[in-house]
C-alpha cells in the first residue's frame, strides 16, 4: 500500500505535538515537510517547537519552513492558547533547544514550490489557523488545483465552540483565511470539534502509557499536563481532546470516522458569530457540497489506536 505523502501546516501546541508523534509512528504516512503558523503561541515559539519536536522524535531529515505570524485581518488573541498549551506551547515538557534551523524559504513559498512540483501527489494537513494556506491560494493561482487533498482540524458544526460560544480556535483565529480556503475548490476533509471532542485522552491513559520507561511516554505526560489541568478546571474532566491527532484517522483509520458531504462556510460578518462554521444541511443556499465533514467518530477506538502506536514508537525510542 503506497504511503500517504503529507505536508503538515501546524502551530505546536500540545495536541499538534501528539499529531506529529502519531504521524511518525504510522507506517501509512510519509511526513515530508512541516510549515509553521501562528496560533497556540507566537510564530517564534511554534517554529522552535516544531524544530525541537523533529529532533526529539528522531526526524531531523524532515524540513521545516516558518510561516505567518499574524492572521490576515483580525488581531491575534494569544492568551487563550498559552492557557491551554503553556507559555512555551509545549505544556510542561522541556525539549532541548533545537540545533535544527528552519529552511530559508517562507512557509507560503515552500507550500507553493512543493505542491506545484508534484501536482496531485501530496496531501496537505492543516492543524492550526489557515493563514499560510490562504496566502498560498492567493499568491499562486495554480496552488489549489495542485493539492491532492486538504485535511483540516477546525470548525464546530453542530458542536459549540471552544474559543467563543460558537467558534473553534483554528477557524476563529483567522476566519478570513478559512473563508478563502473553504471556497478555493481544494478537495477538503474537515475534522471539527463535533468529532474531536469524542477523542479524549484520560489521565488514566497517561498513567498506563508511563508504565514504559521511555522519554516519549514522559513527553506525552508532560506536554499534556497544562492541557489536562485546563480541561479539569474549565470542563470538569481529567483529560484532553486529541483534536489534531484525529486528522491522521483519515489515513490510518478512516473506518472510525462518520463522514458526510456538505456545503460548509464560515461567518466573516464581524459580529458575535464571526468564525462560526456552518453546514447547509437543508441545502438552503442550493450550492454543491464543498467538503467532506467528520460529524462523528468512534472516539475510544481512536484513542486506543493512538495509544497502541505511541506505545510501539516509545518502545523503539527508549
Ligand atoms: O480547536 C483545537 C485546535 O486549536 C487545535 O489545532 C489546537 O492545537 C488549537 O490550535
Ligand atoms: Ca493546532
mmCIF file of C-alpha atoms and ligand atoms in Angstrom:
data_model
loop_
_atom_site.group_PDB
_atom_site.id
_atom_site.type_symbol
_atom_site.label_atom_id
_atom_site.label_comp_id
_atom_site.label_asym_id
_atom_site.label_seq_id
_atom_site.Cartn_x
_atom_site.Cartn_y
_atom_site.Cartn_z
ATOM 1 C CA UNK A 1 0.000 0.000 0.000
ATOM 2 C CA UNK A 2 1.677 3.293 -1.038
ATOM 3 C CA UNK A 3 2.258 5.736 1.814
ATOM 4 C CA UNK A 4 0.228 8.947 2.005
ATOM 5 C CA UNK A 5 2.728 11.760 1.443
ATOM 6 C CA UNK A 6 1.891 14.608 3.811
ATOM 7 C CA UNK A 7 2.968 18.206 4.325
ATOM 8 C CA UNK A 8 1.794 19.435 7.728
ATOM 9 C CA UNK A 9 0.923 23.071 8.489
ATOM 10 C CA UNK A 10 0.897 23.381 12.265
ATOM 11 C CA UNK A 11 1.023 25.636 15.360
ATOM 12 C CA UNK A 12 2.626 23.368 18.007
ATOM 13 C CA UNK A 13 0.829 23.268 20.522
ATOM 14 C CA UNK A 14 0.419 20.216 22.690
ATOM 15 C CA UNK A 15 -2.038 18.336 20.503
ATOM 16 C CA UNK A 16 -0.066 19.330 17.391
ATOM 17 C CA UNK A 17 2.911 17.594 19.006
ATOM 18 C CA UNK A 18 0.799 14.471 19.552
ATOM 19 C CA UNK A 19 -0.332 14.626 15.904
ATOM 20 C CA UNK A 20 3.289 14.787 14.687
ATOM 21 C CA UNK A 21 4.145 11.873 17.017
ATOM 22 C CA UNK A 22 1.235 9.789 15.681
ATOM 23 C CA UNK A 23 2.146 10.548 12.049
ATOM 24 C CA UNK A 24 5.760 9.490 12.643
ATOM 25 C CA UNK A 25 4.506 6.342 14.395
ATOM 26 C CA UNK A 26 2.238 5.411 11.480
ATOM 27 C CA UNK A 27 3.715 3.390 8.571
ATOM 28 C CA UNK A 28 0.866 4.507 6.299
ATOM 29 C CA UNK A 29 2.159 8.098 6.437
ATOM 30 C CA UNK A 30 5.270 9.721 4.974
ATOM 31 C CA UNK A 31 5.642 13.144 6.632
ATOM 32 C CA UNK A 32 7.573 15.126 4.035
ATOM 33 C CA UNK A 33 7.711 18.648 5.492
ATOM 34 C CA UNK A 34 6.363 20.891 8.230
ATOM 35 C CA UNK A 35 5.278 24.501 7.823
ATOM 36 C CA UNK A 36 4.642 26.559 10.939
ATOM 37 C CA UNK A 37 1.997 29.175 11.598
ATOM 38 C CA UNK A 38 0.951 31.498 14.442
ATOM 39 C CA UNK A 39 -1.786 30.163 16.685
ATOM 40 C CA UNK A 40 -1.481 28.420 20.033
ATOM 41 C CA UNK A 41 1.583 30.543 20.721
ATOM 42 C CA UNK A 42 3.600 33.059 18.685
ATOM 43 C CA UNK A 43 5.322 32.029 15.446
ATOM 44 C CA UNK A 44 8.799 32.051 17.003
ATOM 45 C CA UNK A 45 7.593 29.532 19.588
ATOM 46 C CA UNK A 46 5.599 27.344 17.176
ATOM 47 C CA UNK A 47 8.638 27.188 14.895
ATOM 48 C CA UNK A 48 11.026 26.464 17.751
ATOM 49 C CA UNK A 49 8.682 23.740 18.977
ATOM 50 C CA UNK A 50 8.397 22.160 15.535
ATOM 51 C CA UNK A 51 12.187 22.000 15.176
ATOM 52 C CA UNK A 52 12.626 20.699 18.729
ATOM 53 C CA UNK A 53 9.999 18.009 18.085
ATOM 54 C CA UNK A 54 11.662 16.861 14.857
ATOM 55 C CA UNK A 55 14.949 16.445 16.727
ATOM 56 C CA UNK A 56 13.361 14.808 19.779
ATOM 57 C CA UNK A 57 11.354 12.386 17.617
ATOM 58 C CA UNK A 58 14.385 11.385 15.532
ATOM 59 C CA UNK A 59 13.029 13.061 12.365
ATOM 60 C CA UNK A 60 15.735 15.624 11.680
ATOM 61 C CA UNK A 61 15.582 14.820 7.954
ATOM 62 C CA UNK A 62 12.166 16.497 7.647
ATOM 63 C CA UNK A 63 12.458 20.178 6.613
ATOM 64 C CA UNK A 64 10.534 22.892 8.447
ATOM 65 C CA UNK A 65 9.619 26.296 6.999
ATOM 66 C CA UNK A 66 8.482 29.221 9.125
ATOM 67 C CA UNK A 67 5.218 30.891 8.152
ATOM 68 C CA UNK A 68 2.897 33.744 9.006
ATOM 69 C CA UNK A 69 2.992 35.459 12.377
ATOM 70 C CA UNK A 70 -0.400 37.167 12.219
ATOM 71 C CA UNK A 71 -3.927 36.494 10.918
ATOM 72 C CA UNK A 72 -4.908 38.132 7.610
ATOM 73 C CA UNK A 73 -7.268 40.714 9.137
ATOM 74 C CA UNK A 74 -8.136 40.284 12.818
ATOM 75 C CA UNK A 75 -5.635 40.770 15.687
ATOM 76 C CA UNK A 76 -4.416 37.537 17.377
ATOM 77 C CA UNK A 77 -5.573 36.607 20.842
ATOM 78 C CA UNK A 78 -2.605 34.732 22.288
ATOM 79 C CA UNK A 79 -3.611 34.414 25.963
ATOM 80 C CA UNK A 80 -6.127 31.661 25.131
ATOM 81 C CA UNK A 81 -3.501 29.428 23.517
ATOM 82 C CA UNK A 82 -0.994 29.821 26.321
ATOM 83 C CA UNK A 83 -3.646 28.944 28.903
ATOM 84 C CA UNK A 84 -4.049 25.548 27.262
ATOM 85 C CA UNK A 85 -0.579 24.813 25.891
ATOM 86 C CA UNK A 86 1.618 26.626 28.428
ATOM 87 C CA UNK A 87 3.778 29.679 27.749
ATOM 88 C CA UNK A 88 6.219 27.663 25.602
ATOM 89 C CA UNK A 89 3.429 25.909 23.732
ATOM 90 C CA UNK A 90 4.784 22.528 24.891
ATOM 91 C CA UNK A 91 2.968 22.389 28.217
ATOM 92 C CA UNK A 92 5.366 21.262 30.949
ATOM 93 C CA UNK A 93 7.678 19.430 28.545
ATOM 94 C CA UNK A 94 11.192 20.826 28.347
ATOM 95 C CA UNK A 95 12.560 19.825 24.966
ATOM 96 C CA UNK A 96 16.213 20.719 24.394
ATOM 97 C CA UNK A 97 16.812 23.892 22.374
ATOM 98 C CA UNK A 98 16.872 22.697 18.736
ATOM 99 C CA UNK A 99 20.090 22.735 16.700
ATOM 100 C CA UNK A 100 17.941 22.484 13.563
ATOM 101 C CA UNK A 101 17.074 25.704 11.753
ATOM 102 C CA UNK A 102 14.082 26.392 9.541
ATOM 103 C CA UNK A 103 14.795 26.398 5.796
ATOM 104 C CA UNK A 104 15.324 29.826 4.225
ATOM 105 C CA UNK A 105 12.094 29.704 2.212
ATOM 106 C CA UNK A 106 8.928 31.154 3.783
ATOM 107 C CA UNK A 107 6.247 28.543 4.521
ATOM 108 C CA UNK A 108 3.864 30.009 1.940
ATOM 109 C CA UNK A 109 6.511 29.791 -0.790
ATOM 110 C CA UNK A 110 7.552 26.314 0.345
ATOM 111 C CA UNK A 111 3.954 25.107 0.079
ATOM 112 C CA UNK A 112 3.668 26.593 -3.429
ATOM 113 C CA UNK A 113 7.018 25.095 -4.530
ATOM 114 C CA UNK A 114 6.274 21.610 -3.213
ATOM 115 C CA UNK A 115 2.712 21.281 -4.483
ATOM 116 C CA UNK A 116 3.436 22.740 -7.940
ATOM 117 C CA UNK A 117 6.468 20.451 -8.271
ATOM 118 C CA UNK A 118 4.283 17.354 -7.817
ATOM 119 C CA UNK A 119 0.661 18.262 -8.642
ATOM 120 C CA UNK A 120 -1.978 15.998 -7.043
ATOM 121 C CA UNK A 121 0.701 13.825 -5.371
ATOM 122 C CA UNK A 122 0.854 15.453 -1.942
ATOM 123 C CA UNK A 123 -1.742 15.783 0.825
ATOM 124 C CA UNK A 124 -1.791 18.933 2.969
ATOM 125 C CA UNK A 125 -2.806 18.679 6.638
ATOM 126 C CA UNK A 126 -3.656 21.983 8.341
ATOM 127 C CA UNK A 127 -3.958 21.799 12.129
ATOM 128 C CA UNK A 128 -3.585 25.476 13.019
ATOM 129 C CA UNK A 129 -5.048 28.739 11.719
ATOM 130 C CA UNK A 130 -5.259 28.677 7.907
ATOM 131 C CA UNK A 131 -3.236 31.834 7.208
ATOM 132 C CA UNK A 132 -0.369 30.118 5.303
ATOM 133 C CA UNK A 133 -2.767 28.018 3.222
ATOM 134 C CA UNK A 134 -4.928 31.015 2.314
ATOM 135 C CA UNK A 135 -1.905 33.045 1.183
ATOM 136 C CA UNK A 136 -0.598 30.143 -0.926
ATOM 137 C CA UNK A 137 -4.008 30.032 -2.647
ATOM 138 C CA UNK A 138 -3.973 33.785 -3.261
ATOM 139 C CA UNK A 139 -0.298 34.056 -4.290
ATOM 140 C CA UNK A 140 -0.274 31.165 -6.761
ATOM 141 C CA UNK A 141 -3.482 30.559 -8.798
ATOM 142 C CA UNK A 142 -2.285 27.025 -9.655
ATOM 143 C CA UNK A 143 -1.836 26.035 -5.977
ATOM 144 C CA UNK A 144 -5.418 24.962 -5.234
ATOM 145 C CA UNK A 145 -5.605 22.528 -8.154
ATOM 146 C CA UNK A 146 -2.188 21.041 -7.253
ATOM 147 C CA UNK A 147 -3.297 19.862 -3.788
ATOM 148 C CA UNK A 148 -4.430 16.218 -3.811
ATOM 149 C CA UNK A 149 -6.444 16.691 -0.586
ATOM 150 C CA UNK A 150 -6.531 19.155 2.300
ATOM 151 C CA UNK A 151 -7.347 17.727 5.729
ATOM 152 C CA UNK A 152 -8.225 20.435 8.241
ATOM 153 C CA UNK A 153 -8.612 20.218 12.000
ATOM 154 C CA UNK A 154 -11.039 23.025 12.595
ATOM 155 C CA UNK A 155 -14.573 24.234 12.909
ATOM 156 C CA UNK A 156 -17.607 23.387 15.003
ATOM 157 C CA UNK A 157 -20.668 22.325 13.016
ATOM 158 C CA UNK A 158 -23.348 21.195 15.459
ATOM 159 C CA UNK A 159 -20.925 21.490 18.381
ATOM 160 C CA UNK A 160 -20.436 24.694 20.338
ATOM 161 C CA UNK A 161 -17.134 26.500 20.031
ATOM 162 C CA UNK A 162 -14.031 26.238 22.221
ATOM 163 C CA UNK A 163 -12.786 29.806 21.961
ATOM 164 C CA UNK A 164 -16.123 31.622 21.631
ATOM 165 C CA UNK A 165 -19.517 30.057 22.326
ATOM 166 C CA UNK A 166 -19.813 29.412 18.587
ATOM 167 C CA UNK A 167 -16.319 29.263 17.042
ATOM 168 C CA UNK A 168 -13.461 26.778 17.163
ATOM 169 C CA UNK A 169 -9.933 28.145 17.752
ATOM 170 C CA UNK A 170 -8.179 27.458 14.400
ATOM 171 C CA UNK A 171 -11.012 28.965 12.361
ATOM 172 C CA UNK A 172 -11.725 31.770 14.850
ATOM 173 C CA UNK A 173 -8.054 32.786 14.933
ATOM 174 C CA UNK A 174 -8.166 33.566 11.182
ATOM 175 C CA UNK A 175 -11.738 33.394 9.842
ATOM 176 C CA UNK A 176 -10.865 35.294 6.649
ATOM 177 C CA UNK A 177 -8.186 32.742 5.793
ATOM 178 C CA UNK A 178 -10.684 29.949 6.436
ATOM 179 C CA UNK A 179 -13.193 31.663 4.139
ATOM 180 C CA UNK A 180 -10.613 31.750 1.315
ATOM 181 C CA UNK A 181 -9.687 28.086 1.876
ATOM 182 C CA UNK A 182 -13.271 26.791 2.186
ATOM 183 C CA UNK A 183 -14.187 28.481 -1.133
ATOM 184 C CA UNK A 184 -10.983 27.547 -3.023
ATOM 185 C CA UNK A 185 -12.189 24.352 -4.677
ATOM 186 C CA UNK A 186 -9.477 22.275 -2.977
ATOM 187 C CA UNK A 187 -10.783 18.776 -2.004
ATOM 188 C CA UNK A 188 -11.250 19.289 1.742
ATOM 189 C CA UNK A 189 -11.931 16.923 4.611
ATOM 190 C CA UNK A 190 -12.874 18.860 7.759
ATOM 191 C CA UNK A 191 -12.323 17.332 11.229
ATOM 192 C CA UNK A 192 -14.360 19.601 13.547
ATOM 193 C CA UNK A 193 -14.947 19.648 17.299
ATOM 194 C CA UNK A 194 -18.064 17.522 16.694
ATOM 195 C CA UNK A 195 -15.683 14.569 16.277
ATOM 196 C CA UNK A 196 -12.541 15.618 18.127
ATOM 197 C CA UNK A 197 -14.271 16.176 21.467
ATOM 198 C CA UNK A 198 -15.163 12.466 21.399
ATOM 199 C CA UNK A 199 -11.464 11.529 21.370
ATOM 200 C CA UNK A 200 -10.484 12.147 24.984
ATOM 201 C CA UNK A 201 -7.097 11.054 26.271
ATOM 202 C CA UNK A 202 -7.510 10.497 30.000
ATOM 203 C CA UNK A 203 -5.098 10.777 32.888
ATOM 204 C CA UNK A 204 -5.546 7.000 33.313
ATOM 205 C CA UNK A 205 -4.326 6.545 29.704
ATOM 206 C CA UNK A 206 -1.278 8.675 30.511
ATOM 207 C CA UNK A 207 -0.541 6.592 33.626
ATOM 208 C CA UNK A 208 -0.787 3.361 31.596
ATOM 209 C CA UNK A 209 1.493 4.760 28.897
ATOM 210 C CA UNK A 210 4.059 5.716 31.532
ATOM 211 C CA UNK A 211 4.486 2.141 32.639
ATOM 212 C CA UNK A 212 7.055 2.236 29.811
ATOM 213 C CA UNK A 213 10.352 3.767 30.792
ATOM 214 C CA UNK A 214 10.695 5.978 27.711
ATOM 215 C CA UNK A 215 11.330 9.688 27.105
ATOM 216 C CA UNK A 216 8.456 9.602 24.592
ATOM 217 C CA UNK A 217 5.993 8.391 27.238
ATOM 218 C CA UNK A 218 7.247 11.020 29.672
ATOM 219 C CA UNK A 219 6.934 13.663 26.927
ATOM 220 C CA UNK A 220 3.271 12.768 26.301
ATOM 221 C CA UNK A 221 2.641 13.106 30.053
ATOM 222 C CA UNK A 222 4.447 16.449 30.301
ATOM 223 C CA UNK A 223 3.179 18.070 27.090
ATOM 224 C CA UNK A 224 -0.451 17.351 28.035
ATOM 225 C CA UNK A 225 -0.140 18.407 31.697
ATOM 226 C CA UNK A 226 -1.320 22.012 31.244
ATOM 227 C CA UNK A 227 -3.910 20.853 28.698
ATOM 228 C CA UNK A 228 -5.361 18.386 31.230
ATOM 229 C CA UNK A 229 -5.282 20.947 34.035
ATOM 230 C CA UNK A 230 -7.209 23.359 31.773
ATOM 231 C CA UNK A 231 -9.861 20.763 30.947
ATOM 232 C CA UNK A 232 -10.217 19.790 34.620
ATOM 233 C CA UNK A 233 -10.609 23.436 35.662
ATOM 234 C CA UNK A 234 -12.916 24.613 32.866
ATOM 235 C CA UNK A 235 -14.645 21.457 31.642
ATOM 236 C CA UNK A 236 -14.531 19.280 34.799
ATOM 237 C CA UNK A 237 -12.723 16.428 33.053
ATOM 238 C CA UNK A 238 -9.250 14.960 33.765
ATOM 239 C CA UNK A 239 -8.238 14.525 30.153
ATOM 240 C CA UNK A 240 -7.663 16.288 26.860
ATOM 241 C CA UNK A 241 -9.203 16.113 23.434
ATOM 242 C CA UNK A 242 -6.982 14.730 20.657
ATOM 243 C CA UNK A 243 -8.099 17.432 18.229
ATOM 244 C CA UNK A 244 -5.090 17.464 15.879
ATOM 245 C CA UNK A 245 -4.176 13.753 16.076
ATOM 246 C CA UNK A 246 -7.661 12.814 14.857
ATOM 247 C CA UNK A 247 -6.830 14.241 11.407
ATOM 248 C CA UNK A 248 -4.495 11.249 10.937
ATOM 249 C CA UNK A 249 -7.507 8.928 11.162
ATOM 250 C CA UNK A 250 -8.389 9.986 7.594
ATOM 251 C CA UNK A 251 -5.351 7.917 6.547
ATOM 252 C CA UNK A 252 -4.786 5.306 9.288
ATOM 253 C CA UNK A 253 -8.375 4.509 10.358
ATOM 254 C CA UNK A 254 -10.992 6.095 8.072
ATOM 255 C CA UNK A 255 -13.494 3.463 9.179
ATOM 256 C CA UNK A 256 -13.667 5.146 12.589
ATOM 257 C CA UNK A 257 -14.947 8.419 11.106
ATOM 258 C CA UNK A 258 -18.557 9.207 10.148
ATOM 259 C CA UNK A 259 -18.088 11.395 7.080
ATOM 260 C CA UNK A 260 -20.794 13.387 5.241
ATOM 261 C CA UNK A 261 -20.536 15.718 2.239
ATOM 262 C CA UNK A 262 -21.918 19.207 2.811
ATOM 263 C CA UNK A 263 -21.646 22.835 1.717
ATOM 264 C CA UNK A 264 -19.782 24.429 4.619
ATOM 265 C CA UNK A 265 -18.809 28.050 5.065
ATOM 266 C CA UNK A 266 -17.585 30.379 7.813
ATOM 267 C CA UNK A 267 -19.083 33.612 9.110
ATOM 268 C CA UNK A 268 -16.816 36.629 8.482
ATOM 269 C CA UNK A 269 -19.506 39.250 9.049
ATOM 270 C CA UNK A 270 -17.677 40.662 12.071
ATOM 271 C CA UNK A 271 -20.426 40.084 14.576
ATOM 272 C CA UNK A 272 -20.686 37.773 17.566
ATOM 273 C CA UNK A 273 -20.743 34.668 15.348
ATOM 274 C CA UNK A 274 -17.582 35.559 13.415
ATOM 275 C CA UNK A 275 -15.538 32.365 12.916
ATOM 276 C CA UNK A 276 -18.604 30.131 13.251
ATOM 277 C CA UNK A 277 -18.552 27.305 10.677
ATOM 278 C CA UNK A 278 -21.924 26.121 9.417
ATOM 279 C CA UNK A 279 -23.060 23.234 7.214
ATOM 280 C CA UNK A 280 -26.014 23.845 4.914
ATOM 281 C CA UNK A 281 -27.822 20.638 5.928
ATOM 282 C CA UNK A 282 -31.105 21.883 4.387
ATOM 283 C CA UNK A 283 -29.366 22.916 1.124
ATOM 284 C CA UNK A 284 -30.940 26.389 1.519
ATOM 285 C CA UNK A 285 -28.100 28.015 -0.424
ATOM 286 C CA UNK A 286 -28.603 25.499 -3.263
ATOM 287 C CA UNK A 287 -24.805 25.156 -3.531
ATOM 288 C CA UNK A 288 -22.938 21.881 -4.133
ATOM 289 C CA UNK A 289 -21.060 20.281 -1.255
ATOM 290 C CA UNK A 290 -17.562 21.801 -0.948
ATOM 291 C CA UNK A 291 -16.128 19.376 1.583
ATOM 292 C CA UNK A 292 -16.315 16.104 3.478
ATOM 293 C CA UNK A 293 -17.023 16.619 7.178
ATOM 294 C CA UNK A 294 -16.432 14.167 10.033
ATOM 295 C CA UNK A 295 -19.555 14.664 12.142
ATOM 296 C CA UNK A 296 -18.893 11.678 14.401
ATOM 297 C CA UNK A 297 -16.166 9.192 15.331
ATOM 298 C CA UNK A 298 -15.642 6.016 17.329
ATOM 299 C CA UNK A 299 -13.669 8.063 19.796
ATOM 300 C CA UNK A 300 -12.466 5.473 22.252
ATOM 301 C CA UNK A 301 -11.319 3.185 19.449
ATOM 302 C CA UNK A 302 -9.288 6.071 18.003
ATOM 303 C CA UNK A 303 -7.714 6.895 21.382
ATOM 304 C CA UNK A 304 -6.814 3.220 21.870
ATOM 305 C CA UNK A 305 -5.231 3.161 18.392
ATOM 306 C CA UNK A 306 -3.290 6.347 19.261
ATOM 307 C CA UNK A 307 -2.015 4.716 22.470
ATOM 308 C CA UNK A 308 -1.033 1.475 20.726
ATOM 309 C CA UNK A 309 1.007 3.298 18.099
ATOM 310 C CA UNK A 310 2.621 5.716 20.562
ATOM 311 C CA UNK A 311 3.478 2.773 22.849
ATOM 312 C CA UNK A 312 5.195 0.941 19.979
ATOM 313 C CA UNK A 313 7.066 4.098 18.972
ATOM 314 C CA UNK A 314 8.053 4.763 22.616
ATOM 315 C CA UNK A 315 9.452 1.229 22.999
ATOM 316 C CA UNK A 316 11.552 1.784 19.872
ATOM 317 C CA UNK A 317 12.881 5.078 21.275
ATOM 318 C CA UNK A 318 13.852 4.327 24.879
HETATM 319 O O1 LIG B 1 -9.521 23.857 18.495
HETATM 320 C C1 LIG B 1 -8.439 22.968 18.534
HETATM 321 C C2 LIG B 1 -7.324 23.447 17.674
HETATM 322 O O2 LIG B 1 -6.849 24.702 18.160
HETATM 323 C C3 LIG B 1 -6.107 22.524 17.700
HETATM 324 O O3 LIG B 1 -5.449 22.600 16.465
HETATM 325 C C4 LIG B 1 -5.251 23.102 18.786
HETATM 326 O O4 LIG B 1 -3.861 22.826 18.572
HETATM 327 C C5 LIG B 1 -5.508 24.567 18.616
HETATM 328 O O5 LIG B 1 -4.638 25.033 17.591
HETATM 329 CA CA1 LIG B 2 -3.079 23.022 16.368
#
